[in-house]
Tab-separated table of C-alpha atoms in Angstrom:
chain	number	residue	atom	x	y	z
A	1	MET	CA	-21.700	-23.203	9.835
A	2	ALA	CA	-21.239	-20.355	11.738
A	3	ILE	CA	-17.798	-19.056	10.086
A	4	ASP	CA	-18.056	-18.101	6.327
A	5	PHE	CA	-14.715	-18.703	5.182
A	6	ASN	CA	-15.196	-16.574	2.270
A	7	GLN	CA	-15.798	-13.716	4.210
A	8	ALA	CA	-11.842	-14.298	6.522
A	9	THR	CA	-10.599	-15.241	3.026
A	10	GLU	CA	-11.725	-11.650	1.439
A	11	LYS	CA	-10.492	-9.710	4.841
A	12	MET	CA	-6.767	-11.225	4.639
A	13	LYS	CA	-7.004	-10.800	1.209
A	14	GLY	CA	-7.937	-6.785	1.769
A	15	ALA	CA	-4.896	-6.803	4.040
A	16	GLN	CA	-2.620	-7.569	1.351
A	17	ASP	CA	-3.817	-5.260	-1.197
A	18	ALA	CA	-3.829	-2.605	1.435
A	19	LEU	CA	-0.162	-3.180	1.835
A	20	ARG	CA	0.583	-3.158	-1.724
A	21	ARG	CA	-1.287	0.399	-1.595
A	22	GLU	CA	0.627	1.632	1.199
A	23	LEU	CA	4.066	0.275	-0.359
A	24	GLY	CA	2.828	1.626	-3.875
A	25	GLU	CA	3.309	4.928	-1.948
A	26	ILE	CA	7.059	4.436	-0.574
A	27	ARG	CA	9.456	6.372	-2.766
A	28	THR	CA	12.008	4.047	-4.211
A	29	GLY	CA	14.244	6.646	-5.872
A	30	ARG	CA	12.460	5.444	-9.020
A	31	ALA	CA	9.873	7.543	-10.463
A	32	ASN	CA	6.590	6.000	-9.739
A	33	PRO	CA	2.918	8.022	-10.188
A	34	ARG	CA	1.584	6.416	-7.290
A	35	ILE	CA	3.826	8.278	-4.903
A	36	LEU	CA	1.193	11.289	-6.147
A	37	ASP	CA	-2.234	9.740	-4.973
A	38	HIS	CA	-2.420	11.302	-1.832
A	39	VAL	CA	-1.713	14.716	-3.234
A	40	GLN	CA	-4.793	17.122	-3.177
A	41	VAL	CA	-5.166	19.518	-5.312
A	42	GLU	CA	-7.454	23.064	-4.842
A	43	TYR	CA	-9.039	22.967	-7.933
A	44	TYR	CA	-12.206	25.457	-8.213
A	45	GLY	CA	-12.475	25.671	-4.371
A	46	ALA	CA	-12.496	21.959	-4.297
A	47	MET	CA	-9.975	19.613	-2.744
A	48	VAL	CA	-9.380	16.934	-5.514
A	49	PRO	CA	-7.041	14.389	-6.069
A	50	LEU	CA	-4.200	15.547	-8.524
A	51	ASN	CA	-4.607	12.879	-11.076
A	52	GLN	CA	-7.876	14.070	-11.574
A	53	VAL	CA	-6.654	16.899	-12.687
A	54	ALA	CA	-3.389	16.074	-14.492
A	55	SER	CA	-1.853	13.615	-16.580
A	56	ILE	CA	0.985	11.891	-14.885
A	57	SER	CA	3.724	9.956	-17.038
A	58	VAL	CA	7.375	8.604	-16.534
A	59	PRO	CA	9.624	9.679	-19.221
A	60	GLU	CA	12.536	8.948	-17.568
A	61	ALA	CA	13.245	6.735	-14.602
A	62	ARG	CA	13.646	9.391	-12.217
A	63	LEU	CA	11.127	11.876	-13.480
A	64	LEU	CA	7.713	12.371	-13.438
A	65	LEU	CA	5.677	14.822	-15.748
A	66	ILE	CA	2.307	16.290	-14.937
A	67	THR	CA	0.387	17.825	-17.419
A	68	PRO	CA	-2.798	19.315	-16.482
A	69	PHE	CA	-5.863	19.098	-18.234
A	70	ASP	CA	-6.612	23.023	-17.518
A	71	LYS	CA	-4.097	25.112	-17.378
A	72	GLY	CA	-5.264	27.227	-14.871
A	73	ALA	CA	-4.693	24.506	-12.479
A	74	LEU	CA	-0.813	24.200	-12.802
A	75	GLU	CA	-0.170	26.736	-9.981
A	76	ALA	CA	-2.476	24.998	-7.710
A	77	ILE	CA	-0.297	21.935	-8.716
A	78	VAL	CA	2.975	23.151	-7.938
A	79	THR	CA	1.520	24.350	-4.419
A	80	ALA	CA	-0.226	20.941	-3.592
A	81	ILE	CA	3.226	19.239	-4.328
A	82	ASN	CA	5.449	21.945	-2.422
A	83	VAL	CA	2.800	21.339	0.555
A	84	SER	CA	2.808	17.618	0.616
A	85	ASP	CA	5.449	15.543	2.554
A	86	LEU	CA	6.817	14.347	-0.212
A	87	GLY	CA	9.843	16.602	0.140
A	88	LEU	CA	10.251	16.846	-4.148
A	89	ASN	CA	10.791	20.306	-5.601
A	90	PRO	CA	8.082	20.625	-8.300
A	91	ALA	CA	9.697	22.898	-11.867
A	92	SER	CA	7.113	24.472	-13.853
A	93	ASP	CA	7.375	25.866	-17.482
A	94	GLY	CA	3.947	27.460	-17.617
A	95	ASN	CA	2.473	24.397	-19.212
A	96	ILE	CA	3.423	21.498	-17.508
A	97	VAL	CA	5.230	20.540	-14.065
A	98	ARG	CA	8.399	18.028	-13.988
A	99	LEU	CA	8.918	16.323	-10.518
A	100	ALA	CA	13.030	15.124	-10.500
A	101	ILE	CA	12.831	11.938	-8.188
A	102	PRO	CA	16.377	12.369	-6.207
A	103	GLN	CA	18.931	9.592	-5.634
A	104	MET	CA	18.429	8.136	-2.166
A	105	THR	CA	20.836	7.527	0.370
A	106	GLU	CA	21.939	4.294	1.765
A	107	GLU	CA	20.664	5.922	5.355
A	108	ARG	CA	17.127	6.666	3.778
A	109	ARG	CA	16.852	3.382	2.302
A	110	LYS	CA	17.465	1.829	5.442
A	111	GLU	CA	14.490	4.176	6.936
A	112	LEU	CA	12.506	3.042	4.410
A	113	VAL	CA	13.092	-0.390	4.790
A	114	LYS	CA	12.328	-0.183	8.451
A	115	GLU	CA	8.820	1.274	7.364
A	116	VAL	CA	8.067	-1.512	4.863
A	117	LYS	CA	8.743	-3.726	8.084
A	118	ALA	CA	6.460	-1.523	9.726
A	119	GLU	CA	3.246	-1.881	7.120
A	120	ALA	CA	3.974	-5.324	6.497
A	121	GLU	CA	3.547	-6.214	10.500
A	122	LYS	CA	0.039	-4.016	10.610
A	123	SER	CA	-1.001	-6.144	7.983
A	124	LYS	CA	-0.156	-9.157	9.927
A	125	VAL	CA	-1.657	-7.982	12.949
A	126	ALA	CA	-5.278	-7.453	10.768
A	127	VAL	CA	-4.886	-11.035	9.157
A	128	ARG	CA	-4.000	-12.456	12.869
A	129	ASN	CA	-7.485	-10.262	14.119
A	130	VAL	CA	-9.621	-12.132	11.367
A	131	ARG	CA	-8.052	-15.298	12.165
A	132	ARG	CA	-8.954	-14.349	16.364
A	133	ASP	CA	-12.538	-13.857	15.073
A	134	ALA	CA	-12.956	-16.824	13.207
A	135	MET	CA	-11.727	-19.044	15.395
A	136	ASP	CA	-13.922	-17.328	17.910
A	137	ALA	CA	-16.737	-17.957	15.577
A	138	ILE	CA	-15.630	-21.631	15.398
A	139	LYS	CA	-15.844	-22.170	18.772
A	140	LYS	CA	-19.127	-20.480	19.647
A	141	ASP	CA	-20.665	-22.683	17.124
A	142	LYS	CA	-22.729	-25.312	18.791
A	143	GLU	CA	-24.217	-27.415	15.883
A	144	LEU	CA	-20.340	-28.731	14.822
A	145	THR	CA	-19.018	-31.604	16.125
A	146	GLU	CA	-15.542	-32.023	17.767
A	147	ASP	CA	-14.101	-33.256	14.437
A	148	GLN	CA	-15.551	-30.331	12.750
A	149	VAL	CA	-14.119	-27.677	14.910
A	150	HIS	CA	-10.673	-29.242	14.572
A	151	GLU	CA	-10.998	-29.327	11.015
A	152	SER	CA	-12.478	-26.168	10.548
A	153	GLU	CA	-9.597	-24.619	13.297
A	154	ASP	CA	-6.921	-26.040	10.814
A	155	LYS	CA	-8.361	-24.590	7.578
A	156	VAL	CA	-8.628	-20.814	9.302
A	157	GLN	CA	-4.839	-21.735	10.209
A	158	LYS	CA	-3.757	-22.492	7.172
A	159	LEU	CA	-5.332	-19.634	5.537
A	160	THR	CA	-3.664	-17.156	7.948
A	161	ASP	CA	-0.481	-19.019	7.423
A	162	ASP	CA	-0.597	-18.759	3.524
A	163	ASN	CA	-1.442	-15.048	4.173
A	164	ILE	CA	1.037	-14.389	6.517
A	165	LYS	CA	3.589	-15.902	3.961
A	166	ALA	CA	2.232	-14.076	0.940
A	167	ILE	CA	2.502	-10.628	3.194
A	168	ASP	CA	5.827	-11.420	3.846
A	169	GLU	CA	6.947	-12.155	0.275
A	170	ILE	CA	5.641	-8.225	-0.805
A	171	ALA	CA	7.883	-6.849	2.056
A	172	GLU	CA	10.447	-8.536	0.760
A	173	ASP	CA	10.225	-7.835	-2.540
A	174	LYS	CA	9.284	-4.028	-1.991
A	175	GLU	CA	12.949	-4.524	0.534
A	176	LYS	CA	14.378	-5.872	-2.508
A	177	GLU	CA	13.525	-3.004	-4.701
A	178	LEU	CA	14.511	-0.224	-1.906
A	179	MET	CA	18.046	-1.628	-1.859
A	180	THR	CA	19.040	-2.222	-5.457
A	181	ILE	CA	17.957	1.129	-7.082
């Protein structure tokens, strides 16, 4: 058979994983080290992820504590956070960096919910593209009988429906998280 259901399943699960990663970076008003995942620090002339030059901990619900492995990287860490698009103000005491996460306004929460919905829709489109490719492969396979074609198409559609439902649940959980803080 020309269609590889395992490959289609993996690609659809990949869309869910990508959504989880994207939503993990949306700031919710609670301290979450993942919001710093894209912060790049210039360290000895090379750009490296923040989590490779410092440990990040969450001592309180709305505070991140960044402890550099090398005290010489402290200034670079502060600079990297300032130039990032996070909108957070790092406070350094010479040894560590404190990053206070401000309380979000209702308006900002609603904007973030729109972002969540947009990311979920991108993931659904990715899943539908996998479905389209799988359906095309089924139709092109001349070795399949008409019953096998219908059976395979039904299997791909069920896989798609399950993944779309999972994406909706992931997005719904993130929306609840955003609106209840």
